[in-house]
XYZ file of C-alpha atoms in Angstrom:
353
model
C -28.221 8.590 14.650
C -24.346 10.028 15.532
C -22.283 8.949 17.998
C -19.342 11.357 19.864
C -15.813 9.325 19.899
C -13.252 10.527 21.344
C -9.906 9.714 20.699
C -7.270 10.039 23.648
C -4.826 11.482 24.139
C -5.360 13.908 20.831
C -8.190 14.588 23.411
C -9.968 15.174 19.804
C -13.523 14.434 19.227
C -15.293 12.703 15.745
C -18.948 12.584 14.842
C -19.366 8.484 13.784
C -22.883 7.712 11.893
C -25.074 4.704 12.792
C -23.498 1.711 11.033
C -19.655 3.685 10.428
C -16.850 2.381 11.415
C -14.858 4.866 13.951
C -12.042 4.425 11.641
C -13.499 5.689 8.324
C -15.004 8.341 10.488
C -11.435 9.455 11.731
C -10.704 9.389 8.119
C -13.033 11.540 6.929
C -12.660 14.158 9.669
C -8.696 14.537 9.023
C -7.550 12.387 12.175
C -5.156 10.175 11.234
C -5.123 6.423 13.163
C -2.531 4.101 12.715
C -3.797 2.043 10.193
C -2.580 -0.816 7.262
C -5.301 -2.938 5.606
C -8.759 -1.315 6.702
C -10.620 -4.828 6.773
C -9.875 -6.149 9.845
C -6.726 -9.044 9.168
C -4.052 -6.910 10.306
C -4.507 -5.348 13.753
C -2.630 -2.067 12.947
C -5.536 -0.159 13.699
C -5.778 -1.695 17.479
C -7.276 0.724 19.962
C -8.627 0.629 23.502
C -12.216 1.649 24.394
C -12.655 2.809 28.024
C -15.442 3.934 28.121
C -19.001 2.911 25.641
C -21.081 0.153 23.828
C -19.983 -0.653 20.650
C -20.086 -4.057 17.918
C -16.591 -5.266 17.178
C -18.139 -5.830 13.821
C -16.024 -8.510 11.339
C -12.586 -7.841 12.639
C -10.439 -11.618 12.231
C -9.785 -13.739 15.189
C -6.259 -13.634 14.194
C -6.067 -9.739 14.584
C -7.852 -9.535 17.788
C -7.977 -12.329 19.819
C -10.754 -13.461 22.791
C -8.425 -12.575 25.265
C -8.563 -8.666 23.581
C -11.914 -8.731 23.203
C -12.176 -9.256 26.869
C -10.283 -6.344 27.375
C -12.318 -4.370 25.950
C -9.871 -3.995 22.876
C -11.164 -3.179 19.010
C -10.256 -2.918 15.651
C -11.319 0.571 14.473
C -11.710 -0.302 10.984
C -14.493 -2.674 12.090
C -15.623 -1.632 15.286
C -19.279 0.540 15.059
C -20.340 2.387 18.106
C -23.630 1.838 19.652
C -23.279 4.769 22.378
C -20.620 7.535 22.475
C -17.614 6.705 23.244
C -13.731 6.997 24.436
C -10.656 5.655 23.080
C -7.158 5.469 23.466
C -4.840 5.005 19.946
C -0.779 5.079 19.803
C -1.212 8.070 17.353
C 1.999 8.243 15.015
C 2.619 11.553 14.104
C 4.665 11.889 11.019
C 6.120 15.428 9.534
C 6.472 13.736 6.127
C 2.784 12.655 5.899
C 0.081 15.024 4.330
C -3.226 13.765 5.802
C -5.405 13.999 2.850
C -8.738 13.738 3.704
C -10.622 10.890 2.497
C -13.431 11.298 -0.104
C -15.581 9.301 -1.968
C -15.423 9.375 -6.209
C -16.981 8.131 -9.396
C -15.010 6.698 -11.636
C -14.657 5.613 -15.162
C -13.043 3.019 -16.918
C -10.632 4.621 -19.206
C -7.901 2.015 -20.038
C -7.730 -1.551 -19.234
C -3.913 -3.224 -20.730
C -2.466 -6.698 -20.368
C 0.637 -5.444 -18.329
C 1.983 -9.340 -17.661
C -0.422 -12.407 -17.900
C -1.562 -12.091 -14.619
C -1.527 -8.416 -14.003
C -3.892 -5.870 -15.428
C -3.032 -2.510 -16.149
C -6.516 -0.246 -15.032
C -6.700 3.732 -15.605
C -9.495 5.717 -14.241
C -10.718 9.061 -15.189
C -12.396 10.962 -11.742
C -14.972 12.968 -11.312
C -12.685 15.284 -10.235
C -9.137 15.357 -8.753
C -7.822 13.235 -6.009
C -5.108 14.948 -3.627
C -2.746 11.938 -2.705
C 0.048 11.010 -1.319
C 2.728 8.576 -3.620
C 2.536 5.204 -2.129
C -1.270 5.549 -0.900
C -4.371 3.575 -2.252
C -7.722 3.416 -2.882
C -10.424 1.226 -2.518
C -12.982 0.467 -5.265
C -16.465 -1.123 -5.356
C -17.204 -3.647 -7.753
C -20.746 -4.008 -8.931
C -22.212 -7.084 -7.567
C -19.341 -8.074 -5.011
C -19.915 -7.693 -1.528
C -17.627 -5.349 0.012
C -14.501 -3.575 -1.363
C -10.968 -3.938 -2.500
C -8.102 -2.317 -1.827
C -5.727 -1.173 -4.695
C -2.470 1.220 -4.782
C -2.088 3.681 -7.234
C 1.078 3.401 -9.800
C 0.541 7.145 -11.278
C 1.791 10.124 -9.467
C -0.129 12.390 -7.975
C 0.448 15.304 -10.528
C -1.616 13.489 -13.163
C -4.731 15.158 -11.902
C -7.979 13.322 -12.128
C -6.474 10.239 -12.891
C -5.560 6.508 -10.935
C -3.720 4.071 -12.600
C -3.821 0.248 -10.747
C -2.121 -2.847 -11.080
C -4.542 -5.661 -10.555
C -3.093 -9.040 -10.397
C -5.362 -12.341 -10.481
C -6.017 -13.930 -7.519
C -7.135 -17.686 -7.882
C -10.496 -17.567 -6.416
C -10.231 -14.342 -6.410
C -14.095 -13.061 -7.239
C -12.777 -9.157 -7.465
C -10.137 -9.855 -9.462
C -11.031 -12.353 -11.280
C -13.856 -9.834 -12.389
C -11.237 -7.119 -13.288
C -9.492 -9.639 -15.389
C -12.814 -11.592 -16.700
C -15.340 -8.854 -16.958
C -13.943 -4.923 -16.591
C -15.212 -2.952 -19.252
C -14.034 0.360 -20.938
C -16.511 2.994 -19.717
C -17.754 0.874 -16.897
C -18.314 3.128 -13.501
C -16.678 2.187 -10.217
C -16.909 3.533 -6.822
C -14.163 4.659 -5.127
C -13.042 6.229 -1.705
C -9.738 7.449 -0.657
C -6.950 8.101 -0.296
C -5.899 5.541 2.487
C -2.782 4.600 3.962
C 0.140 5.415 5.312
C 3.129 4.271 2.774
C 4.656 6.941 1.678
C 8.373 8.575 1.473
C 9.842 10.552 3.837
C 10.961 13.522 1.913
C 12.789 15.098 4.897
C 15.207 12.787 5.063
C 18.110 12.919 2.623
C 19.367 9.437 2.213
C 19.579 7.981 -0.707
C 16.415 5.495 -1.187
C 15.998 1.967 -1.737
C 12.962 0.569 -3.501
C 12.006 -3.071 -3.225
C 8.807 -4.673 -5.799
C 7.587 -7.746 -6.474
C 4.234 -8.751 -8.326
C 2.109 -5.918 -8.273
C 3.566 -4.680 -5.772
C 5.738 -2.397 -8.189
C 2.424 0.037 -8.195
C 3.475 2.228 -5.023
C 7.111 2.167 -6.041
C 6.421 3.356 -9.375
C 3.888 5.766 -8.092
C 6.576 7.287 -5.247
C 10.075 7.298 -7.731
C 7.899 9.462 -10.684
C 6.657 11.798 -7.701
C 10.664 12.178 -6.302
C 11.850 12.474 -10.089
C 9.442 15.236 -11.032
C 10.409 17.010 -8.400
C 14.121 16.979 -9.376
C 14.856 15.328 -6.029
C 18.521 14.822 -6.127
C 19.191 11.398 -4.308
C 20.420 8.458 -6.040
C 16.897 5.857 -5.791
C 17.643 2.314 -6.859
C 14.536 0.150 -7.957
C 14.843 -3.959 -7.741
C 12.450 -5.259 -9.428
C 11.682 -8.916 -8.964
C 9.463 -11.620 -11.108
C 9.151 -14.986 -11.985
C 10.587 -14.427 -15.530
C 10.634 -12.068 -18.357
C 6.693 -12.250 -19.228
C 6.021 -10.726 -15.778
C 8.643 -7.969 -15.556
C 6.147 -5.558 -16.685
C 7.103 -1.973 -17.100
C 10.770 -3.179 -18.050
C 10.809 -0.366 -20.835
C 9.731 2.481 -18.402
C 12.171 2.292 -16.249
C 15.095 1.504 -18.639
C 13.955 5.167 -20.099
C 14.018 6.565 -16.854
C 17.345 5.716 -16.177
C 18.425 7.449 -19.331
C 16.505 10.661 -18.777
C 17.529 10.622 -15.192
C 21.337 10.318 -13.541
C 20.365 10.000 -10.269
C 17.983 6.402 -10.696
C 19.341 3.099 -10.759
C 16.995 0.174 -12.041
C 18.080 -3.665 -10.938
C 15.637 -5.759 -12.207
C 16.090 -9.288 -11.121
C 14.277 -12.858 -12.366
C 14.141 -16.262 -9.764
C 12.763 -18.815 -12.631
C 13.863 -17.004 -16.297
C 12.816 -19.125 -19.178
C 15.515 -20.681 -21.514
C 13.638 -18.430 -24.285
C 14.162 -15.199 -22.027
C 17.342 -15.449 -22.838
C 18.245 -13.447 -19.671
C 21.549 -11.428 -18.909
C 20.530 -9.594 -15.895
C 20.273 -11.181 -12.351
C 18.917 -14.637 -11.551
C 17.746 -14.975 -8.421
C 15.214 -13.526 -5.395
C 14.663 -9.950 -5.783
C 16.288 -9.789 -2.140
C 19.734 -11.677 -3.297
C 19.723 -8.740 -5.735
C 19.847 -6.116 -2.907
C 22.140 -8.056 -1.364
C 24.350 -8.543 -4.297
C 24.338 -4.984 -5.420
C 25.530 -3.490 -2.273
C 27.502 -6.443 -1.219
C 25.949 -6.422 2.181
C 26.257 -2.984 3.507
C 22.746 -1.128 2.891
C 23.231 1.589 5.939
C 22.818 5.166 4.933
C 19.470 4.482 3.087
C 16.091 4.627 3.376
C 14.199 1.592 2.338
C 10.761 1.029 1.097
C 9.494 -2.576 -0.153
C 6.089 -3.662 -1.894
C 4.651 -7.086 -2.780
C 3.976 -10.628 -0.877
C 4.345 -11.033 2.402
C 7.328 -14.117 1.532
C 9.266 -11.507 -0.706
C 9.007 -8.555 2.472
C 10.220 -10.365 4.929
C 12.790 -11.739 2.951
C 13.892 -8.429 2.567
C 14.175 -7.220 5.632
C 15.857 -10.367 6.664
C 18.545 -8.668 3.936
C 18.581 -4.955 4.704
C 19.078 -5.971 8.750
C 21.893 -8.673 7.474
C 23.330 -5.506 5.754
C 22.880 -3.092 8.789
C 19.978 -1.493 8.083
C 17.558 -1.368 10.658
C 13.458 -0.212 11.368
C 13.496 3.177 11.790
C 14.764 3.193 7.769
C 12.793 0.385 6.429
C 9.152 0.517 5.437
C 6.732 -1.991 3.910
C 3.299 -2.636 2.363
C 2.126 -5.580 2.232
C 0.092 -7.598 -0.142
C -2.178 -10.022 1.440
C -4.957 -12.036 0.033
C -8.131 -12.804 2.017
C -6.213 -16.578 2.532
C -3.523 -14.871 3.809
C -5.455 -13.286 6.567
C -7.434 -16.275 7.465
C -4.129 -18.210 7.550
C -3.088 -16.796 10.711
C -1.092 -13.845 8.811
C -1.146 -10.889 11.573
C 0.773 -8.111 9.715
C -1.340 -5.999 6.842
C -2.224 -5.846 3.141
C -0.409 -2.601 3.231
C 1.669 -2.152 6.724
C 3.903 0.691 7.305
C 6.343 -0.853 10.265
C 8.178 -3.974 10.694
């Protein structure tokens, strides 16, 4: 059975399947919802029904609370129609954002690498080429795990055919810890994509801030190899933060791409460097870094920051200290399933303060 859902005021209409969510419907058909984490912990994807039946399916209590369920509010990444329907979303319209349609893949394991100790480095060869946009993710099915997982992808999108992740453990973590435990080269995933909405604003010509921590560096990486390529001419910075020298993976890439490329600036910074490190660069949060390097005066740029929710809002703490404000910061953020059922009410991957 289908279900009509319309979505005011685009005043556009989707076809949703018994059992779809609206939202991976929208997907599918090329409209674009506001949307972060696409399982239900964030809220992002908030929309009013006015007029329908529906199941508000397993959206968290923290992203939509009793009182909006009264109202007759839904997540659409969870919510499943049970009658036609009408909505109303606070559509975002962005020039800079390409609206790739989302499709589903097979994928094999071509490369699994030890990229820190607790961060996997995962390449997989497609069935057939992905059109995405640098900063956006997938999400992959694990055999025997209920569900799936969201991951962004650190390769850019002229490396056709290929997705490159950055997995890092998660205590308890049953995905990840089968990634790190179990993966095996040649093993077949399903996949679906691309999702999100992280991704640089090419039209604007300030000079670009990128902010990592963890595996959050896999966007970042993914979004400064697609503006390099492309000869773009502004001068993009990359801080880098980590515990200590074992987990500043990809230390080597980027000290290359500074050589091969005037315009990019790499700041990597360490918060608990080992006595055997033997570290020279900056000690401290990857956000005292920012903060150091432009001595408090970060207007003029764009920003873009990726990693734990602790380390983002630390840094926009910074960049507003130093007079930058929303409009030219962006973030994705990396939440946990604890995180979400902690009370957290902002997204795995989020696109506004």
């Amino acid at each position: 059975m289908r279900y009509q859902v319309t979505i005011e005021p685009l005043g556009t209409t989707i076809e949703v399947e018994e059992d779809q969510t609206i939202l991976d419907a929208a997907l599918r058909q090329g409209v674009w919802l506001p949307f972060a984490c696409g399982h239900g912990t964030c809220g992002t994807c908030k929309v009013q029904v006015t007029d329908g039946f529906f199941d508000f399916g397993e959206a968290s209590p923290f992203a939509l609370m009793d009182i909006e369920r009264d109202e007759n509010k839904v997540l659409a990444c969870c919510c499943k129609p049970e009658s036609d329907m009408v909505i109303e979303a606070d559509v975002d319209e962005d020039p800079d954002f390409l609206g790739y349609l989302v499709e589903d893949y097979q994928a094999t394991v071509i490369e699994i690498k030890d990229l820190s100790p607790t961060i996997k480095g995962v390449r997989l060869q497609l069935d057939r080429s992905i059109a995405f946009q640098a900063g956006q993710y997938i999400n992959v099915q694990f055999p025997g795990i209920e569900g799936t997982r969201a991951f962004s992808i650190a390769n850019a999108p002229s490396e056709h055919g290929i997705v490159e992740l950055h997995i890092r453990k998660v205590v308890d973590g049953v995905a990840t810890g089968y990634v790190h435990e179990q993966l095996q080269l040649g093993e077949n995933l399903n996949i679906s994509g691309p999702y999100g909405q992280f991704f640089v604003r090419k039209s604007d010509t300030q000079d670009v801030i990128f902010i990592a921590g963890g595996s959050g560096l896999s966007s970042p990486q993914s979004m400064i190899l697609d503006l390099l390529q492309a000869g773009d001419r502004r001068t993009i910075y990359l801080f880098q933060g980590a515990r200590d020298l074992s987990e500043l993976y990809n230390r080597e890439l980027f000290e290359q791409w500074v050589k091969d490329y005037p315009n990019f600036r790499y700041i990597p910074a360490l918060n608990a460097a080992q006595a055997e490190d033997q570290w020279s660069g900056f000690q401290g949060y990857v956000h005292e870094a920012v903060a150091d390097y432009f001595e408090h005066r970060c207007a003029g740029h764009k920003a873009y920051l990726c990693g734990p929710p602790v380390m983002i809002d630390a840094a926009i703490s910074t960049l507003m200290q130093s007079r930058l404000f929303e409009k030219d910061i962006h973030t994705e953020r990396f939440l946990s399933a604890a995180d979400g059922a902690s009370g957290q009410s902002r997204s795995a991957l989020f696109k506004h303060i």
